[in-house]
Every structure is written in structure tokens, then in C-alpha cells.
């Protein structure tokens, strides 16, 4: 008799399921000479997951274990797989900095990662931002906006007097000399108007000082109003000075001598003839007034003396003689 025996075998068919086949042949009764031996195999399917805990490895940073596969689910502890190649890499915008993890984490706002299997997220560079979690890229600041910080979540508008004419600006630039930006978030600068000027380090156009002018657009400085001209407004041409007026450099209006009493003589004012005549007449009148005042004072003094003398002469005295002279005799003055 010929006895055939087939040994049991177990194998892993693929990464998603394990099947165990048990082949048990059935042998016909003892054959006779020249009879063929026939065997009919019976296939038995087993769904029991194998235990591979002793062979498991931790998933490296940037990856995580997938328990939906038998290569990881056969491991008893989470975050382990039969070999590290069975772990899944983190998607773009996600990271995992630790080993043996079951999931990846999204990048925070201001950070990103643009490749799979990232252990860390990168900061958005200056001039860009990210205001979402799990970003795989950063957005550039629009023209007129900027950010000088890394890992920014938004861009700020350029201040007045500055501009940014491109995307991804880390800093806004000061407008060149003779130009300015009147609005925030400016993409370009505009020239200063006539009557205004701006130096390179100034942020806004300034009005020309008194006595200066500027009639052109976009100028860095103002011009001093020339001699024999005056500049009533900083945005107009200098005006020729009248012949009877004074206009030194930087004049805003012509200067005149006092009308009627003075007249222009070169660069100075002098007395007009009528003023001289009036002064002479006024001086004579004043002198006459003083003389009259003195005379009146003298007259008043003489009147006071006469009254005093009359009082002495009319004073009553007792009858008789004084020093041998009758009382009512006229006094005789001896010249003192």
C-alpha cells in the first residue's frame, strides 16, 4: 500500500489579510498494481490575526501606525508595526515629531509643511503668512501690505508715506524725495504738489516756509523769493515789487514808507517835504505856545505881588506916630 501524507502550511497572502490553508488529502483504498493514486485537497480559511508583538517596531517621527492593516494591527501596543515601512507618512500640512504615534498633527497658523512625512512644520518666511491650520504653503502679502515677522498669521498695510509695489514685502519703503503716499496700503507714491516739497528722509510733503516758493511738481526743496520780488503764496511765481516799495529777499508782501510823511530813497525811507514843513510849523507853534505860557506866568506873579502890597497899605493901624511919622503918612521907600 502506498500512503501519502501532506504537511500543513500557513502563509501571508498580502498586507491586508492573512489566510491559512490546511490541505488534507484523501487517499483511496489500498491500490492494486497499475492503479493510480488520487488525492482530493480540502481548503480551510482562517481569519485569526497572527500575533507579531515580538517583531514590532515603533513608527519613526513623521509617520504613524495604521491599524487597518495586519502589519500594524498584529502589534499589541499602539504606534507599532511589523516593520517601519508599514507605517504611513504624515500628509502635507501635518507633522509628527515623536516616534510610535497613531496620528499626525496639523501645522499651526503661521506654519506649513509642503512634503509628506514631515517631523516638524516650517515657519512662514517674512513677507508671507498662513491663517489656517494644516497649511501646506504660505500666502504672499499683497502689494501695499507687508510683514517683517516670521510665522505671521496676517499682513499689515503700509503706513502713510510708505509703499510696497510688489508681493511678499517684508518692509515698506519710504517714498522717494519729492513724492508721498496719502493713503495707507499704498502701492506707489505721488509727486508733491506745487507749493510743497519733501526731503529724502521725510515721510510727507511739507508746505514751503514763509518767503519761499515752488511752482513745480515733485520737488525736494523750495526756492527763496528773490530780491525786488515778493511771494504772497508758495505755489505762484514771484511778483515784481512796485517801484515805491521795498522787497528784500524772502518778502511775502511789499513794504511801503508811511504815506504822505515819508518817501522811498534807495533802500531807506526819508521825510517828505510836506512832513518837513509841518514839522517847522509845528515847532514854531509850540515855541509860541511856550512863550505865551511864560508871559502868562510872569503876569500872574506880578498880580500876586500887587495884591500883597495893597493889603499891606490898607491894613488898619492905631492912631499915633511910629518913629516920629504919622500913622496915615505915605510910606517912603529908600530903594531897598
CSV table of C-alpha atoms in Angstrom, one decimal:
chain,number,residue,atom,x,y,z
A,1,UNK,CA,0.0,0.0,0.0
A,2,UNK,CA,1.2,3.4,-0.7
A,3,UNK,CA,0.5,6.1,1.9
A,4,UNK,CA,0.7,9.7,1.1
A,5,UNK,CA,0.9,12.5,3.6
A,6,UNK,CA,0.7,16.3,3.0
A,7,UNK,CA,2.1,18.7,5.7
A,8,UNK,CA,0.0,21.6,6.8
A,9,UNK,CA,1.3,25.1,5.7
A,10,UNK,CA,0.5,28.7,6.8
A,11,UNK,CA,1.4,31.9,4.8
A,12,UNK,CA,0.5,35.6,4.5
A,13,UNK,CA,-1.1,36.3,1.2
A,14,UNK,CA,-1.0,40.2,1.3
A,15,UNK,CA,-0.7,43.2,3.6
A,16,UNK,CA,-4.4,43.4,4.2
A,17,UNK,CA,-5.4,39.8,5.1
A,18,UNK,CA,-3.8,36.6,6.3
A,19,UNK,CA,-5.1,33.2,5.1
A,20,UNK,CA,-4.3,29.8,6.4
A,21,UNK,CA,-4.8,26.8,4.2
A,22,UNK,CA,-4.9,23.2,5.5
A,23,UNK,CA,-4.6,20.6,2.8
A,24,UNK,CA,-5.7,17.1,4.0
A,25,UNK,CA,-5.6,14.6,1.1
A,26,UNK,CA,-8.0,11.7,0.9
A,27,UNK,CA,-6.4,8.5,-0.3
A,28,UNK,CA,-8.3,5.7,-2.0
A,29,UNK,CA,-8.3,2.4,-0.5
A,30,UNK,CA,-5.2,0.2,-0.9
A,31,UNK,CA,-4.4,0.2,-4.6
A,32,UNK,CA,-3.6,-2.7,-6.6
A,33,UNK,CA,-0.8,-2.9,-9.1
A,34,UNK,CA,-1.3,-0.5,-12.0
A,35,UNK,CA,-3.9,1.6,-10.1
A,36,UNK,CA,-3.5,5.4,-9.9
A,37,UNK,CA,-3.5,7.2,-6.6
A,38,UNK,CA,-5.8,10.2,-6.5
A,39,UNK,CA,-5.9,12.9,-3.7
A,40,UNK,CA,-8.6,15.5,-3.3
A,41,UNK,CA,-7.4,18.5,-1.2
A,42,UNK,CA,-9.8,20.4,1.2
A,43,UNK,CA,-9.2,24.2,1.7
A,44,UNK,CA,-10.0,25.7,5.1
A,45,UNK,CA,-9.9,29.6,5.5
A,46,UNK,CA,-8.8,31.1,8.9
A,47,UNK,CA,-9.5,34.8,9.8
A,48,UNK,CA,-7.5,34.8,13.0
A,49,UNK,CA,-4.8,37.6,13.1
A,50,UNK,CA,-1.3,36.3,13.9
A,51,UNK,CA,0.5,37.7,17.0
A,52,UNK,CA,3.7,39.5,15.9
A,53,UNK,CA,4.3,41.6,19.0
A,54,UNK,CA,7.8,40.3,19.4
A,55,UNK,CA,8.8,41.6,16.0
A,56,UNK,CA,7.1,45.1,16.0
A,57,UNK,CA,8.9,48.4,15.7
A,58,UNK,CA,7.9,51.9,16.6
A,59,UNK,CA,6.9,54.2,13.7
A,60,UNK,CA,9.6,56.9,13.2
A,61,UNK,CA,8.8,60.7,13.5
A,62,UNK,CA,6.9,61.9,10.5
A,63,UNK,CA,4.8,58.7,10.3
A,64,UNK,CA,2.1,56.9,12.2
A,65,UNK,CA,0.7,53.4,12.5
A,66,UNK,CA,-2.3,52.3,10.5
A,67,UNK,CA,-4.4,49.8,12.5
A,68,UNK,CA,-6.4,49.0,9.4
A,69,UNK,CA,-3.5,46.8,8.2
A,70,UNK,CA,-2.5,43.5,9.7
A,71,UNK,CA,1.1,44.6,9.6
A,72,UNK,CA,0.3,47.1,12.3
A,73,UNK,CA,-2.8,45.6,13.9
A,74,UNK,CA,-1.0,42.4,14.8
A,75,UNK,CA,1.1,44.5,17.2
A,76,UNK,CA,-0.4,44.7,20.7
A,77,UNK,CA,0.9,48.3,21.5
A,78,UNK,CA,-0.3,51.3,19.5
A,79,UNK,CA,2.1,53.1,17.3
A,80,UNK,CA,4.0,49.9,16.3
A,81,UNK,CA,4.1,48.0,13.1
A,82,UNK,CA,5.8,44.8,12.0
A,83,UNK,CA,8.4,47.0,10.3
A,84,UNK,CA,8.8,50.8,9.9
A,85,UNK,CA,8.0,50.6,6.2
A,86,UNK,CA,4.5,49.6,7.1
A,87,UNK,CA,3.9,53.0,8.9
A,88,UNK,CA,2.1,55.7,6.9
A,89,UNK,CA,3.8,59.1,6.3
A,90,UNK,CA,2.2,62.3,7.5
A,91,UNK,CA,0.3,64.2,4.8
A,92,UNK,CA,1.3,67.6,3.6
A,93,UNK,CA,0.3,70.2,6.2
A,94,UNK,CA,0.7,67.7,9.0
A,95,UNK,CA,3.6,66.6,11.2
A,96,UNK,CA,4.6,64.2,14.0
A,97,UNK,CA,7.8,64.9,15.9
A,98,UNK,CA,7.6,61.8,18.2
A,99,UNK,CA,8.1,58.1,17.4
A,100,UNK,CA,5.4,55.5,17.9
A,101,UNK,CA,2.3,57.7,17.3
A,102,UNK,CA,-1.0,56.8,15.9
A,103,UNK,CA,-1.8,60.0,14.2
A,104,UNK,CA,-0.2,63.2,12.8
A,105,UNK,CA,-0.9,66.8,14.0
A,106,UNK,CA,-1.9,69.8,11.8
A,107,UNK,CA,0.6,72.7,11.4
A,108,UNK,CA,-0.4,75.7,13.5
A,109,UNK,CA,-1.3,79.1,12.0
A,110,UNK,CA,1.8,80.8,10.6
A,111,UNK,CA,3.5,77.4,9.9
A,112,UNK,CA,3.4,74.9,7.0
A,113,UNK,CA,5.0,71.8,5.5
A,114,UNK,CA,4.9,71.1,1.8
A,115,UNK,CA,6.1,67.4,1.8
A,116,UNK,CA,4.9,64.2,3.3
A,117,UNK,CA,6.5,62.5,6.3
A,118,UNK,CA,7.4,65.8,8.0
A,119,UNK,CA,8.6,65.6,11.6
A,120,UNK,CA,8.2,69.4,12.1
A,121,UNK,CA,6.5,72.3,10.4
A,122,UNK,CA,8.3,75.3,9.0
A,123,UNK,CA,7.7,79.0,9.8
A,124,UNK,CA,6.2,81.1,7.1
A,125,UNK,CA,9.0,83.5,5.9
A,126,UNK,CA,8.8,87.3,6.2
A,127,UNK,CA,6.5,88.7,3.6
A,128,UNK,CA,4.1,85.7,3.8
A,129,UNK,CA,1.5,84.4,6.2
A,130,UNK,CA,-0.8,81.5,7.0
A,131,UNK,CA,-4.1,82.0,8.8
A,132,UNK,CA,-5.2,78.4,8.6
A,133,UNK,CA,-4.1,75.2,10.4
A,134,UNK,CA,-2.8,72.3,8.4
A,135,UNK,CA,-1.4,74.5,5.6
A,136,UNK,CA,1.0,73.0,3.1
A,137,UNK,CA,2.1,76.5,1.9
A,138,UNK,CA,2.1,80.2,2.9
A,139,UNK,CA,0.4,83.0,1.1
A,140,UNK,CA,2.4,86.1,0.0
A,141,UNK,CA,1.5,89.5,1.2
A,142,UNK,CA,-0.3,91.5,-1.5
A,143,UNK,CA,1.2,94.8,-2.8
A,144,UNK,CA,0.7,97.5,-0.3
A,145,UNK,CA,0.9,95.1,2.6
A,146,UNK,CA,3.9,93.7,4.5
A,147,UNK,CA,5.0,91.6,7.4
A,148,UNK,CA,8.5,91.6,8.8
A,149,UNK,CA,7.9,88.7,11.2
A,150,UNK,CA,8.2,85.0,10.6
A,151,UNK,CA,5.3,82.7,11.2
A,152,UNK,CA,2.9,85.6,10.7
A,153,UNK,CA,-0.9,85.0,10.5
A,154,UNK,CA,-1.7,88.2,8.6
A,155,UNK,CA,0.0,91.1,6.7
A,156,UNK,CA,-0.2,94.8,7.8
A,157,UNK,CA,-0.9,97.7,5.4
A,158,UNK,CA,1.9,100.1,4.6
A,159,UNK,CA,1.6,103.3,6.6
A,160,UNK,CA,1.1,106.7,5.1
A,161,UNK,CA,4.3,108.0,3.5
A,162,UNK,CA,5.5,104.4,2.6
A,163,UNK,CA,4.7,102.0,-0.2
A,164,UNK,CA,5.2,98.5,-1.5
A,165,UNK,CA,4.7,97.8,-5.2
A,166,UNK,CA,5.2,94.1,-5.2
A,167,UNK,CA,4.1,91.0,-3.4
A,168,UNK,CA,5.9,89.3,-0.4
A,169,UNK,CA,7.1,92.6,1.1
A,170,UNK,CA,8.9,92.2,4.4
A,171,UNK,CA,9.2,96.0,4.8
A,172,UNK,CA,7.5,99.0,3.2
A,173,UNK,CA,9.8,101.7,1.6
A,174,UNK,CA,9.7,105.4,2.3
A,175,UNK,CA,8.6,107.4,-0.7
A,176,UNK,CA,11.5,108.9,-2.6
A,177,UNK,CA,12.3,112.6,-2.3
A,178,UNK,CA,9.6,114.8,-3.8
A,179,UNK,CA,6.9,112.1,-3.5
A,180,UNK,CA,4.4,110.9,-0.9
A,181,UNK,CA,1.6,108.4,-0.3
A,182,UNK,CA,-1.5,110.0,1.2
A,183,UNK,CA,-3.3,106.7,1.9
A,184,UNK,CA,-2.4,103.5,3.8
A,185,UNK,CA,-1.6,100.3,1.9
A,186,UNK,CA,-0.2,102.4,-1.0
A,187,UNK,CA,1.3,100.6,-4.0
A,188,UNK,CA,3.0,103.7,-5.4
A,189,UNK,CA,3.8,107.3,-4.4
A,190,UNK,CA,2.5,110.5,-5.9
A,191,UNK,CA,4.6,113.7,-6.5
A,192,UNK,CA,4.3,116.6,-4.2
A,193,UNK,CA,2.1,119.4,-5.5
A,194,UNK,CA,3.3,123.0,-6.3
A,195,UNK,CA,4.0,124.9,-3.1
A,196,UNK,CA,5.1,121.7,-1.3
A,197,UNK,CA,8.4,119.8,-1.0
A,198,UNK,CA,9.8,116.7,0.7
A,199,UNK,CA,13.3,115.8,1.6
A,200,UNK,CA,14.5,112.2,1.2
A,201,UNK,CA,14.0,111.2,4.9
A,202,UNK,CA,10.7,112.9,5.4
A,203,UNK,CA,7.5,110.9,5.1
A,204,UNK,CA,5.1,113.5,3.9
A,205,UNK,CA,5.3,116.6,1.7
A,206,UNK,CA,5.7,119.9,3.6
A,207,UNK,CA,4.5,123.4,2.7
A,208,UNK,CA,7.2,125.9,1.8
A,209,UNK,CA,8.2,128.2,4.5
A,210,UNK,CA,7.2,131.9,4.5
A,211,UNK,CA,9.2,133.8,1.9
A,212,UNK,CA,9.8,130.6,-0.2
A,213,UNK,CA,8.1,129.3,-3.3
A,214,UNK,CA,7.9,126.2,-5.5
A,215,UNK,CA,5.8,126.1,-8.8
A,216,UNK,CA,6.8,122.6,-10.0
A,217,UNK,CA,5.5,119.1,-9.0
A,218,UNK,CA,7.6,116.6,-7.1
A,219,UNK,CA,10.3,118.9,-5.8
A,220,UNK,CA,12.7,118.2,-2.9
A,221,UNK,CA,13.3,121.8,-1.8
A,222,UNK,CA,11.7,125.3,-2.1
A,223,UNK,CA,13.3,128.4,-3.6
A,224,UNK,CA,13.9,131.7,-1.7
A,225,UNK,CA,11.8,134.6,-3.0
A,226,UNK,CA,14.4,136.8,-4.9
A,227,UNK,CA,15.2,140.4,-4.1
A,228,UNK,CA,12.9,143.1,-5.6
A,229,UNK,CA,10.1,140.5,-5.6
A,230,UNK,CA,7.6,139.2,-3.2
A,231,UNK,CA,5.8,135.9,-2.8
A,232,UNK,CA,2.4,136.0,-1.3
A,233,UNK,CA,1.7,132.3,-1.9
A,234,UNK,CA,4.2,129.4,-2.1
A,235,UNK,CA,2.7,128.0,-5.2
A,236,UNK,CA,2.9,131.1,-7.5
A,237,UNK,CA,5.8,132.8,-9.3
A,238,UNK,CA,7.4,135.7,-7.5
A,239,UNK,CA,5.7,139.1,-8.2
A,240,UNK,CA,7.8,142.1,-9.2
A,241,UNK,CA,8.0,144.7,-6.4
A,242,UNK,CA,6.4,148.2,-7.1
A,243,UNK,CA,8.8,151.0,-7.6
A,244,UNK,CA,7.8,152.9,-4.5
A,245,UNK,CA,8.0,149.8,-2.2
A,246,UNK,CA,10.8,147.7,-0.6
A,247,UNK,CA,11.1,144.0,-1.3
A,248,UNK,CA,14.2,142.3,0.2
A,249,UNK,CA,14.8,138.6,-0.3
A,250,UNK,CA,12.2,136.4,1.3
A,251,UNK,CA,9.5,139.0,1.1
A,252,UNK,CA,5.9,137.9,1.3
A,253,UNK,CA,4.5,141.4,0.7
A,254,UNK,CA,5.9,144.8,-0.5
A,255,UNK,CA,6.9,147.2,2.2
A,256,UNK,CA,6.0,150.9,1.9
A,257,UNK,CA,7.1,154.1,3.6
A,258,UNK,CA,4.4,155.8,5.6
A,259,UNK,CA,2.3,157.6,3.1
A,260,UNK,CA,2.3,161.4,2.9
A,261,UNK,CA,5.0,161.8,5.6
A,262,UNK,CA,7.8,159.6,4.1
A,263,UNK,CA,9.1,158.6,0.7
A,264,UNK,CA,11.4,156.0,-0.6
A,265,UNK,CA,15.1,157.0,-1.1
A,266,UNK,CA,17.1,154.0,-2.3
A,267,UNK,CA,16.8,151.3,0.3
A,268,UNK,CA,15.6,153.6,3.0
A,269,UNK,CA,12.7,156.0,3.8
A,270,UNK,CA,13.2,159.8,4.2
A,271,UNK,CA,11.0,162.6,5.3
A,272,UNK,CA,8.7,164.0,2.6
A,273,UNK,CA,8.8,167.9,2.0
A,274,UNK,CA,5.4,168.3,3.4
A,275,UNK,CA,6.5,166.5,6.5
A,276,UNK,CA,9.4,168.9,6.9
A,277,UNK,CA,7.1,171.9,6.5
A,278,UNK,CA,4.7,170.5,9.0
A,279,UNK,CA,7.5,169.9,11.5
A,280,UNK,CA,8.7,173.5,11.1
A,281,UNK,CA,5.2,174.9,11.5
A,282,UNK,CA,4.5,172.6,14.4
A,283,UNK,CA,7.8,173.6,16.1
A,284,UNK,CA,7.0,177.4,15.7
A,285,UNK,CA,3.6,176.9,17.1
A,286,UNK,CA,5.0,175.0,20.0
A,287,UNK,CA,7.6,177.7,20.7
A,288,UNK,CA,5.0,180.4,20.6
A,289,UNK,CA,2.9,178.5,23.0
A,290,UNK,CA,5.7,178.2,25.4
A,291,UNK,CA,6.5,181.9,25.2
A,292,UNK,CA,2.9,182.8,25.9
A,293,UNK,CA,2.8,180.4,28.8
A,294,UNK,CA,5.9,182.0,30.3
A,295,UNK,CA,4.5,185.5,29.8
A,296,UNK,CA,1.2,184.5,31.4
A,297,UNK,CA,3.1,183.0,34.3
A,298,UNK,CA,5.0,186.3,34.8
A,299,UNK,CA,1.8,188.3,34.7
A,300,UNK,CA,0.2,186.1,37.3
A,301,UNK,CA,3.3,186.6,39.5
A,302,UNK,CA,3.1,190.4,39.2
A,303,UNK,CA,-0.6,190.4,40.1
A,304,UNK,CA,0.1,188.4,43.2
A,305,UNK,CA,2.8,190.9,44.3
A,306,UNK,CA,0.4,193.9,43.7
A,307,UNK,CA,-2.3,192.3,45.9
A,308,UNK,CA,0.2,191.7,48.7
A,309,UNK,CA,1.4,195.3,48.6
A,310,UNK,CA,-2.2,196.7,48.6
A,311,UNK,CA,-3.0,194.5,51.6
A,312,UNK,CA,-0.1,196.0,53.5
A,313,UNK,CA,-1.1,199.5,52.6
A,314,UNK,CA,-4.7,199.2,53.6
A,315,UNK,CA,-4.1,197.4,56.9
A,316,UNK,CA,-5.6,199.4,59.9
A,317,UNK,CA,-3.3,200.7,62.5
A,318,UNK,CA,-3.9,202.5,65.7
A,319,UNK,CA,-3.8,206.3,65.7
A,320,UNK,CA,-0.5,207.8,66.6
A,321,UNK,CA,3.0,208.2,65.4
A,322,UNK,CA,5.6,205.5,64.9
A,323,UNK,CA,9.1,206.5,64.9
A,324,UNK,CA,8.0,210.2,64.6
A,325,UNK,CA,6.0,209.6,61.5
A,326,UNK,CA,2.2,209.9,61.5
A,327,UNK,CA,0.3,206.7,61.1
A,328,UNK,CA,-1.6,207.7,57.9
A,329,UNK,CA,1.5,209.1,56.2
A,330,UNK,CA,2.5,207.6,52.8
A,331,UNK,CA,5.4,205.2,53.1
A,332,UNK,CA,8.7,206.3,51.6
A,333,UNK,CA,10.9,203.7,50.1
A,334,UNK,CA,14.6,204.1,50.4
A,335,UNK,CA,15.4,202.0,47.5
A,336,UNK,CA,15.5,198.6,49.2
